[in-house]
Short mmCIF file of C-alpha atoms in Angstrom, two decimals:
data_model
loop_
_atom_site.label_atom_id
_atom_site.label_comp_id
_atom_site.label_asym_id
_atom_site.label_seq_id
_atom_site.Cartn_x
_atom_site.Cartn_y
_atom_site.Cartn_z
CA UNK Q 1 73.31 129.45 92.05
CA UNK Q 2 75.13 132.79 93.25
CA UNK Q 3 77.58 131.98 96.19
CA UNK Q 4 78.63 135.09 98.03
CA UNK Q 5 81.61 134.81 100.17
CA UNK Q 6 82.37 137.82 102.22
CA UNK Q 7 86.15 137.21 103.62
CA UNK Q 8 89.78 138.74 102.71
CA UNK Q 9 92.31 137.00 101.70
CA UNK Q 10 94.13 137.69 105.03
CA UNK Q 11 90.98 135.94 107.13
CA UNK Q 12 91.75 133.05 104.64
CA UNK Q 13 95.56 132.97 105.73
CA UNK Q 14 94.59 133.55 109.20
CA UNK Q 15 92.09 130.88 109.96
CA UNK Q 16 93.92 127.91 108.15
CA UNK Q 17 93.98 125.55 111.44
CA UNK Q 18 96.46 123.14 111.72
CA UNK Q 19 95.27 119.54 110.74
CA UNK Q 20 93.65 117.38 112.78
CA UNK Q 21 95.08 113.95 110.98
CA UNK Q 22 96.55 111.24 113.07
CA UNK Q 23 99.24 110.14 110.15
CA UNK Q 24 101.01 114.06 110.66
CA UNK Q 25 103.44 113.83 113.74
CA UNK Q 26 106.60 114.31 115.49
CA UNK Q 27 108.19 110.43 115.39
CA UNK Q 28 108.23 108.27 112.37
CA UNK Q 29 109.99 104.91 111.41
CA UNK Q 30 110.08 103.69 108.14
CA UNK Q 31 112.38 101.18 105.69
CA UNK Q 32 112.98 100.80 101.54
CA UNK Q 33 112.36 97.60 100.86
CA UNK Q 34 113.66 96.21 97.22
CA UNK Q 35 115.95 93.84 95.40
CA UNK Q 36 119.63 95.39 93.95
CA UNK Q 37 119.17 97.53 91.08
CA UNK Q 38 121.93 99.74 89.26
CA UNK Q 39 120.81 103.26 89.11
CA UNK Q 40 117.93 103.43 91.80
CA UNK Q 41 117.51 106.45 94.52
CA UNK Q 42 115.97 106.39 97.82
CA UNK Q 43 114.46 109.76 99.97
CA UNK Q 44 111.90 111.42 102.00
CA UNK Q 45 110.12 114.69 101.71
CA UNK Q 46 108.99 116.47 104.77
CA UNK Q 47 106.81 119.32 104.62
CA UNK Q 48 106.25 121.80 107.77
CA UNK Q 49 102.16 122.41 107.98
CA UNK Q 50 102.85 125.18 111.02
CA UNK Q 51 104.66 128.65 111.27
CA UNK Q 52 107.68 127.76 113.11
CA UNK Q 53 110.55 125.73 111.75
CA UNK Q 54 110.68 122.44 112.43
CA UNK Q 55 113.86 120.54 113.33
CA UNK Q 56 114.65 117.39 111.66
CA UNK Q 57 116.79 114.59 112.89
CA UNK Q 58 117.21 111.44 110.92
CA UNK Q 59 118.64 108.09 112.00
CA UNK Q 60 119.71 105.00 110.71
CA UNK Q 61 122.07 102.22 110.32
CA UNK Q 62 124.94 101.58 108.54
CA UNK Q 63 124.77 98.70 106.52
CA UNK Q 64 128.34 99.99 105.17
CA UNK Q 65 130.18 100.89 108.09
CA UNK Q 66 127.91 98.74 110.85
CA UNK Q 67 127.06 101.68 112.94
CA UNK Q 68 124.44 104.04 114.02
CA UNK Q 69 124.15 107.15 112.16
CA UNK Q 70 122.50 110.50 112.12
CA UNK Q 71 121.81 113.87 110.65
CA UNK Q 72 119.48 116.77 110.74
CA UNK Q 73 118.30 119.55 108.76
CA UNK Q 74 115.28 122.10 109.47
CA UNK Q 75 112.05 123.03 107.68
CA UNK Q 76 111.17 126.60 106.98
CA UNK Q 77 107.76 127.48 108.18
CA UNK Q 78 105.25 126.08 105.95
CA UNK Q 79 107.93 124.56 103.50
CA UNK Q 80 109.25 121.52 102.89
CA UNK Q 81 112.14 119.73 102.65
CA UNK Q 82 114.20 116.68 101.46
CA UNK Q 83 116.50 113.76 102.43
CA UNK Q 84 118.59 111.85 99.87
CA UNK Q 85 119.87 108.54 101.48
CA UNK Q 86 122.89 106.68 100.49
CA UNK Q 87 121.39 103.31 99.24
CA UNK Q 88 124.11 101.03 100.27
CA UNK Q 89 123.71 102.16 103.93
CA UNK Q 90 120.02 101.65 104.32
CA UNK Q 91 118.66 99.38 101.43
CA UNK Q 92 119.54 95.71 102.30
CA UNK Q 93 118.73 93.63 99.25
CA UNK Q 94 119.49 89.75 98.95
CA UNK Q 95 116.07 87.73 99.30
CA UNK Q 96 115.05 84.75 98.89
CA UNK Q 97 112.25 82.36 100.03
CA UNK Q 98 108.99 81.25 99.60
CA UNK Q 99 106.44 83.04 102.21
CA UNK Q 100 109.63 82.67 104.63
CA UNK Q 101 110.32 84.88 107.21
CA UNK Q 102 114.23 85.78 107.19
CA UNK Q 103 116.32 87.67 109.30
CA UNK Q 104 117.95 90.89 108.09
CA UNK Q 105 120.38 93.81 109.04
CA UNK Q 106 118.90 96.38 110.71
CA UNK Q 107 116.45 98.20 108.22
CA UNK Q 108 115.05 100.87 110.29
CA UNK Q 109 114.80 104.57 109.40
CA UNK Q 110 113.76 107.12 112.28
CA UNK Q 111 112.81 110.48 112.33
CA UNK Q 112 112.14 113.59 114.98
CA UNK Q 113 110.87 116.31 114.61
CA UNK Q 114 110.16 118.85 117.64
CA UNK Q 115 106.86 119.80 115.49
CA UNK Q 116 104.75 117.49 113.66
CA UNK Q 117 105.16 116.90 110.04
CA UNK Q 118 104.21 115.38 107.24
CA UNK Q 119 106.55 112.47 105.87
CA UNK Q 120 106.43 110.82 102.59
CA UNK Q 121 108.88 107.90 101.12
CA UNK Q 122 110.15 108.28 97.43
CA UNK Q 123 111.73 105.52 95.41
CA UNK Q 124 112.98 106.29 91.80
CA UNK Q 125 115.22 104.67 89.40
CA UNK Q 126 116.41 106.01 85.84
CA UNK Q 127 117.31 102.36 84.21
CA UNK Q 128 114.71 100.77 84.30
CA UNK Q 129 112.36 103.62 85.20
CA UNK Q 130 110.29 103.17 88.85
CA UNK Q 131 108.34 105.90 90.48
CA UNK Q 132 106.97 104.96 93.94
CA UNK Q 133 105.70 107.35 96.63
CA UNK Q 134 103.51 106.44 100.00
CA UNK Q 135 102.64 108.06 102.76
CA UNK Q 136 104.76 107.40 105.82
CA UNK Q 137 102.53 107.55 109.22
CA UNK Q 138 103.32 108.69 112.47
CA UNK Q 139 104.01 106.63 115.43
CA UNK Q 140 100.86 107.37 117.27
CA UNK Q 141 99.29 106.36 113.93
CA UNK Q 142 100.65 102.91 114.24
CA UNK Q 143 98.56 99.51 115.26
CA UNK Q 144 99.08 96.12 116.54
CA UNK Q 145 97.15 94.44 114.18
CA UNK Q 146 97.35 94.23 110.19
CA UNK Q 147 95.81 92.72 107.13
CA UNK Q 148 98.05 92.85 103.77
CA UNK Q 149 97.25 91.84 100.30
CA UNK Q 150 99.66 92.80 97.48
CA UNK Q 151 99.49 92.43 93.49
CA UNK Q 152 101.01 89.41 92.42
CA UNK Q 153 104.28 89.29 91.44
CA UNK Q 154 106.62 88.56 88.08
CA UNK Q 155 108.12 85.57 88.03
CA UNK Q 156 111.08 85.11 90.02
CA UNK Q 157 109.93 88.49 91.75
CA UNK Q 158 108.88 89.16 95.48
CA UNK Q 159 106.36 90.39 97.68
CA UNK Q 160 108.30 91.67 100.71
CA UNK Q 161 106.44 92.70 104.26
CA UNK Q 162 108.94 94.39 106.78
CA UNK Q 163 108.24 94.28 109.97
CA UNK Q 164 109.45 97.77 112.03
CA UNK Q 165 109.28 97.37 115.68
CA UNK Q 166 109.41 100.58 118.11
CA UNK Q 167 111.23 100.87 121.27
CA UNK Q 168 109.82 97.77 123.20
CA UNK Q 169 110.56 94.20 122.18
CA UNK Q 170 107.53 92.44 120.34
CA UNK Q 171 105.77 89.07 119.97
CA UNK Q 172 104.05 89.15 117.05
CA UNK Q 173 101.70 86.07 115.32
CA UNK Q 174 101.91 85.70 111.57
CA UNK Q 175 99.26 84.27 110.06
CA UNK Q 176 99.54 83.06 106.03
CA UNK Q 177 95.92 82.36 104.01
CA UNK Q 178 95.73 80.90 100.66
CA UNK Q 179 92.28 81.78 98.56
CA UNK Q 180 91.09 82.52 102.14
CA UNK Q 181 92.40 78.95 103.87
CA UNK Q 182 94.91 79.27 106.56
CA UNK Q 183 98.19 77.83 105.44
CA UNK Q 184 100.59 78.57 108.38
CA UNK Q 185 101.09 80.27 111.26
CA UNK Q 186 104.24 81.78 113.16
CA UNK Q 187 105.04 83.14 116.20
CA UNK Q 188 108.10 85.69 115.87
CA UNK Q 189 109.93 88.39 117.91
CA UNK Q 190 110.86 91.40 116.69
CA UNK Q 191 113.71 93.19 118.33
CA UNK Q 192 113.65 96.73 119.54
CA UNK Q 193 117.57 97.85 120.21
CA UNK Q 194 118.46 99.77 117.40
CA UNK Q 195 121.41 97.90 115.27
CA UNK Q 196 119.80 94.27 115.98
CA UNK Q 197 118.86 92.02 112.86
CA UNK Q 198 114.68 92.56 111.74
CA UNK Q 199 112.70 90.42 110.37
CA UNK Q 200 110.67 90.14 106.43
CA UNK Q 201 108.15 88.50 104.84
CA UNK Q 202 109.56 86.97 101.86
CA UNK Q 203 107.03 85.36 99.31
CA UNK Q 204 108.80 84.64 95.84
CA UNK Q 205 106.68 84.48 93.06
CA UNK Q 206 104.36 80.52 93.37
CA UNK Q 207 101.69 79.25 91.70
CA UNK Q 208 101.23 77.51 94.72
CA UNK Q 209 100.49 80.66 96.90
CA UNK Q 210 98.50 83.17 94.75
CA UNK Q 211 96.27 84.84 96.21
CA UNK Q 212 98.10 84.81 99.75
CA UNK Q 213 97.31 87.14 102.33
CA UNK Q 214 98.90 87.76 105.52
CA UNK Q 215 97.35 88.75 109.08
CA UNK Q 216 99.72 90.17 111.36
CA UNK Q 217 98.39 90.67 115.27
CA UNK Q 218 101.17 91.93 117.51
CA UNK Q 219 100.96 92.87 121.38
CA UNK Q 220 102.84 95.81 120.69
CA UNK Q 221 102.14 98.36 117.85
CA UNK Q 222 104.54 98.29 114.89
CA UNK Q 223 105.42 99.60 111.62
CA UNK Q 224 104.71 97.47 108.46
CA UNK Q 225 106.52 98.42 104.88
CA UNK Q 226 104.54 96.52 102.14
CA UNK Q 227 106.33 95.81 98.23
CA UNK Q 228 106.51 94.25 95.17
CA UNK Q 229 109.60 94.08 93.66
CA UNK Q 230 108.41 93.82 89.69
CA UNK Q 231 104.72 93.38 88.53
CA UNK Q 232 103.83 93.61 85.02
CA UNK Q 233 102.01 96.53 83.74
CA UNK Q 234 101.28 96.92 80.10
CA UNK Q 235 104.40 94.97 79.58
CA UNK Q 236 106.52 97.24 81.85
CA UNK Q 237 108.20 96.48 85.51
CA UNK Q 238 106.60 98.31 87.96
CA UNK Q 239 107.89 98.89 91.64
CA UNK Q 240 104.79 99.00 94.13
CA UNK Q 241 105.60 99.90 97.66
CA UNK Q 242 103.20 101.19 100.67
CA UNK Q 243 102.45 101.39 104.69
CA UNK Q 244 99.05 99.46 105.04
CA UNK Q 245 96.95 101.29 107.90
CA UNK Q 246 96.59 99.34 110.75
CA UNK Q 247 93.06 97.20 111.37
CA UNK Q 248 90.43 99.32 113.06
CA UNK Q 249 90.91 98.66 117.27
CA UNK Q 250 87.70 96.08 118.49
CA UNK Q 251 87.90 97.67 121.81
CA UNK Q 252 84.28 99.38 121.25
CA UNK Q 253 83.11 96.73 119.06
CA UNK Q 254 82.43 97.00 115.31
CA UNK Q 255 80.95 99.79 113.63
CA UNK Q 256 79.39 100.46 110.01
CA UNK Q 257 81.96 101.15 107.52
CA UNK Q 258 81.57 103.36 104.34
CA UNK Q 259 83.98 103.36 101.68
CA UNK Q 260 83.67 104.67 98.29
CA UNK Q 261 85.88 105.97 95.36
CA UNK Q 262 85.97 107.17 91.67
CA UNK Q 263 87.25 104.21 89.31
CA UNK Q 264 89.85 106.70 87.46
CA UNK Q 265 92.53 104.61 87.03
CA UNK Q 266 91.48 101.93 89.63
CA UNK Q 267 92.05 98.10 88.29
CA UNK Q 268 91.46 96.04 91.95
CA UNK Q 269 90.03 96.99 95.48
CA UNK Q 270 91.23 94.83 98.29
CA UNK Q 271 88.81 94.60 101.02
CA UNK Q 272 90.04 93.05 104.63
CA UNK Q 273 87.13 92.82 107.14
CA UNK Q 274 87.30 91.12 110.11
CA UNK Q 275 85.51 88.28 110.94
CA UNK Q 276 82.08 87.45 109.13
CA UNK Q 277 80.57 89.91 106.92
CA UNK Q 278 78.39 91.15 104.05
CA UNK Q 279 79.82 93.49 101.50
CA UNK Q 280 77.48 95.56 99.67
CA UNK Q 281 79.06 97.25 96.60
CA UNK Q 282 76.83 99.93 94.83
CA UNK Q 283 77.64 101.37 91.40
CA UNK Q 284 76.61 104.54 89.88
CA UNK Q 285 74.36 102.94 87.73
CA UNK Q 286 72.82 101.31 90.64
CA UNK Q 287 73.97 97.65 90.28
CA UNK Q 288 74.69 96.12 93.01
CA UNK Q 289 77.21 92.95 94.43
CA UNK Q 290 76.82 91.29 97.46
CA UNK Q 291 79.41 89.01 98.78
CA UNK Q 292 79.27 87.32 102.11
CA UNK Q 293 82.12 86.19 103.28
CA UNK Q 294 82.89 82.07 104.15
CA UNK Q 295 81.20 81.31 107.61
CA UNK Q 296 84.25 78.80 108.33
CA UNK Q 297 86.20 81.92 108.75
CA UNK Q 298 86.68 83.79 111.95
CA UNK Q 299 89.63 86.05 111.19
CA UNK Q 300 90.18 88.56 108.34
CA UNK Q 301 89.51 87.91 104.98
CA UNK Q 302 90.46 89.38 102.17
CA UNK Q 303 88.04 89.92 99.44
CA UNK Q 304 89.32 91.74 95.99
CA UNK Q 305 86.83 92.87 92.96
CA UNK Q 306 87.85 94.15 89.68
CA UNK Q 307 86.15 97.20 88.73
CA UNK Q 308 83.67 97.17 85.58
CA UNK Q 309 83.66 100.51 83.56
CA UNK Q 310 81.74 102.08 86.53
CA UNK Q 311 82.73 105.55 87.20
CA UNK Q 312 82.06 105.27 91.01
CA UNK Q 313 81.51 102.46 93.84
CA UNK Q 314 80.60 103.06 97.28
CA UNK Q 315 81.19 99.65 99.73
CA UNK Q 316 78.95 99.33 102.51
CA UNK Q 317 80.45 96.85 105.17
CA UNK Q 318 77.72 97.10 108.49
CA UNK Q 319 78.82 96.30 111.54
CA UNK Q 320 82.52 95.27 110.65
CA UNK Q 321 85.73 96.78 110.98
CA UNK Q 322 87.83 96.80 108.09
CA UNK Q 323 91.02 97.80 105.79
CA UNK Q 324 91.07 98.67 102.49
CA UNK Q 325 93.62 99.37 99.33
CA UNK Q 326 93.09 100.08 95.75
CA UNK Q 327 95.23 99.48 93.32
CA UNK Q 328 95.81 101.86 89.97
CA UNK Q 329 96.98 100.96 86.54
CA UNK Q 330 96.78 102.82 83.31
CA UNK Q 331 94.07 100.27 82.86
CA UNK Q 332 90.99 102.63 83.06
CA UNK Q 333 91.39 106.61 81.67
CA UNK Q 334 91.76 109.52 83.34
CA UNK Q 335 89.93 112.91 83.53
CA UNK Q 336 93.46 114.68 82.68
CA UNK Q 337 94.40 113.73 79.61
CA UNK Q 338 98.25 112.70 80.63
CA UNK Q 339 100.34 109.73 79.20
CA UNK Q 340 101.75 107.35 81.85
CA UNK Q 341 102.42 103.91 82.44
CA UNK Q 342 102.70 102.10 85.73
CA UNK Q 343 100.71 101.58 89.24
CA UNK Q 344 100.62 102.29 92.35
CA UNK Q 345 99.08 101.34 95.68
CA UNK Q 346 97.19 103.63 98.59
CA UNK Q 347 95.28 102.80 101.49
CA UNK Q 348 91.62 103.66 100.37
CA UNK Q 349 90.09 105.44 103.82
CA UNK Q 350 86.41 104.74 105.44
CA UNK Q 351 84.52 107.76 106.05
CA UNK Q 352 85.91 107.68 109.69
CA UNK Q 353 89.40 108.27 108.60
CA UNK Q 354 88.47 111.69 106.83
CA UNK Q 355 90.41 114.64 107.58
CA UNK Q 356 90.18 118.51 108.55
CA UNK Q 357 92.48 121.01 108.82
CA UNK Q 358 95.46 122.61 106.24
CA UNK Q 359 97.50 120.20 104.33
CA UNK Q 360 101.03 121.44 102.64
CA UNK Q 361 101.61 118.84 99.78
CA UNK Q 362 104.73 119.37 97.61
CA UNK Q 363 104.53 119.31 94.42
CA UNK Q 364 106.70 116.63 92.96
CA UNK Q 365 106.54 114.89 89.69
CA UNK Q 366 105.96 115.95 85.96
CA UNK Q 367 102.44 116.27 85.63
CA UNK Q 368 100.37 115.79 88.98
CA UNK Q 369 96.65 116.04 90.48
CA UNK Q 370 94.70 116.09 93.47
CA UNK Q 371 91.55 113.85 94.11
CA UNK Q 372 89.47 115.38 97.08
CA UNK Q 373 86.44 113.71 98.54
CA UNK Q 374 83.67 115.45 100.84
CA UNK Q 375 80.14 115.60 101.57
CA UNK Q 376 78.47 118.19 99.53
CA UNK Q 377 77.81 120.83 101.86
CA UNK Q 378 81.15 120.71 102.36
CA UNK Q 379 82.89 121.22 98.87
CA UNK Q 380 82.40 125.03 98.71
CA UNK Q 381 84.67 125.68 101.94
CA UNK Q 382 87.76 123.58 101.10
CA UNK Q 383 90.62 126.37 100.36
CA UNK Q 384 93.48 125.64 97.66
CA UNK Q 385 96.58 127.92 97.94
CA UNK Q 386 94.23 130.75 99.61
CA UNK Q 387 91.77 130.55 97.25
CA UNK Q 388 88.40 128.92 96.95
CA UNK Q 389 88.66 125.13 95.13
CA UNK Q 390 85.97 126.60 92.59
CA UNK Q 391 88.64 128.91 91.24
CA UNK Q 392 91.05 126.67 90.21
CA UNK Q 393 88.25 124.66 87.84
CA UNK Q 394 88.03 121.36 89.24
CA UNK Q 395 85.99 118.65 88.03
CA UNK Q 396 83.29 117.67 90.11
CA UNK Q 397 81.84 114.76 90.08
CA UNK Q 398 78.79 114.17 92.23
CA UNK Q 399 78.70 110.83 93.63
CA UNK Q 400 75.22 109.17 93.01
CA UNK Q 401 75.96 106.17 94.22
CA UNK Q 402 76.14 108.12 97.83
CA UNK Q 403 72.80 109.39 96.94
CA UNK Q 404 74.43 112.42 95.97
CA UNK Q 405 75.36 112.97 99.91
CA UNK Q 406 79.15 113.12 98.19
CA UNK Q 407 81.03 114.75 96.06
CA UNK Q 408 84.48 113.93 94.32
CA UNK Q 409 86.94 116.85 93.06
CA UNK Q 410 89.57 116.39 90.99
CA UNK Q 411 92.07 119.10 90.64
CA UNK Q 412 95.05 119.39 87.84
CA UNK Q 413 97.73 120.64 89.52
CA UNK Q 414 100.19 121.56 86.56
CA UNK Q 415 98.75 125.01 86.73
CA UNK Q 416 100.31 125.69 90.26
CA UNK Q 417 104.33 127.29 89.55
CA UNK Q 418 104.98 126.84 93.82
CA UNK Q 419 106.42 123.90 94.80
CA UNK Q 420 104.02 123.23 97.52
CA UNK Q 421 100.64 124.01 97.82
CA UNK Q 422 97.94 124.59 101.21
CA UNK Q 423 94.99 122.29 101.05
CA UNK Q 424 92.40 123.30 103.66
CA UNK Q 425 89.02 122.88 105.24
CA UNK Q 426 87.31 123.26 108.53
CA UNK Q 427 85.62 120.20 107.37
CA UNK Q 428 86.12 116.83 106.89
CA UNK Q 429 87.46 115.38 103.41
CA UNK Q 430 90.00 112.76 101.94
CA UNK Q 431 92.67 113.72 99.62
CA UNK Q 432 94.63 111.47 96.84
CA UNK Q 433 97.67 112.85 95.58
CA UNK Q 434 98.91 111.30 92.11
CA UNK Q 435 102.05 112.03 90.15
CA UNK Q 436 103.79 111.30 86.59
CA UNK Q 437 107.16 111.18 86.55
CA UNK Q 438 109.00 110.13 83.67
CA UNK Q 439 105.80 108.43 82.75
CA UNK Q 440 105.52 106.08 85.84
CA UNK Q 441 102.40 107.00 87.76
CA UNK Q 442 102.57 107.18 91.70
CA UNK Q 443 100.24 108.28 94.40
CA UNK Q 444 99.37 108.61 98.22
CA UNK Q 445 96.74 109.52 100.56
CA UNK Q 446 97.30 112.98 102.02
CA UNK Q 447 96.71 111.33 105.43
CA UNK Q 448 94.09 109.62 107.71
CA UNK Q 449 92.33 109.17 111.34
CA UNK Q 450 92.32 105.73 112.62
#
């Protein structure tokens, strides 16, 4: 089949509209939850999808000097910049507790821009080797309710969930479930004044609380950063961190949710639906798994499933609001023959969260690739680095589980020499970036809409 595209490079460049993506914005808040290490480093990547200069202001509370500090930098049009933090100023490392909420010194880092940008957080270490990258959603895309489940940490290691208020003091109800059964509920208040003590949920590994999940309900939007300080993957200690997507709003009632993904790397998917629900999972070979939520649970309940050798799956959740995450490891093979070990977590976005427009992606790491999902009709409308995507020889997988309505495209990004690439489509799509640095896997979702 031949496709004729009568469009010039100039017209392609001039028509790449700015992204319609909730996680891109002008205000951000984040933190770096971790324990004490000797050779660890923390930074952010800020990318500018616009044709104007971006002026950035970074603010943090210095743990060393006990005062507010600020710094600023600029980002060129269609460019990116990185900012490296002094870990002694922004990373608190003394934790203890078995599913307890503790006070810690101010840990919020805020980022402001005069025009919309994207922010990605990066923690890396040379000894031991760690590599973690995750999307920092804009304040506009944050929510009031979150449901979180993390991989189980190694012995004497921690799950850390940091609760970050914005500009208003915030009341929070935190509920801890074990195997879907309520364990304890706590009422908390987050102080918004910069320099105030903040709250972190600390869960040291314990066999008594394996399969813990946490429901966070607040009266104001907040940011949440969730981390595992060490999980053993293929005999290596791996650090995991991400900022979970807020639970969808229930103001307009429940909606049907549809989530699908390839299983390259994917080890475990965690689904967090609201209330009684029936989860239907369809594999590429037509097998189905149906899992009903227990009748006695009328709050968000987590469901984890470990993937088989299926190359793809579709998750149907009729009339239910849901957030989901997927845990990548080297357990399953990849389309690209990169050697790596390690693990990473991303939000797993439903079709309703798909994005449009242009997205500038920094090409960090030694090897990297891009995973894109879109409907079949939009596949040939995706532009990468000012050329239609088929020019870059993507691996194309028609998703049988969706009755061929959607496709997955995997692009090897090592063929690009520039420090960034520009991804664009006027249609809806979802993209995930993967990199390998010093043999360790990192990943994040490019963006999403709530």
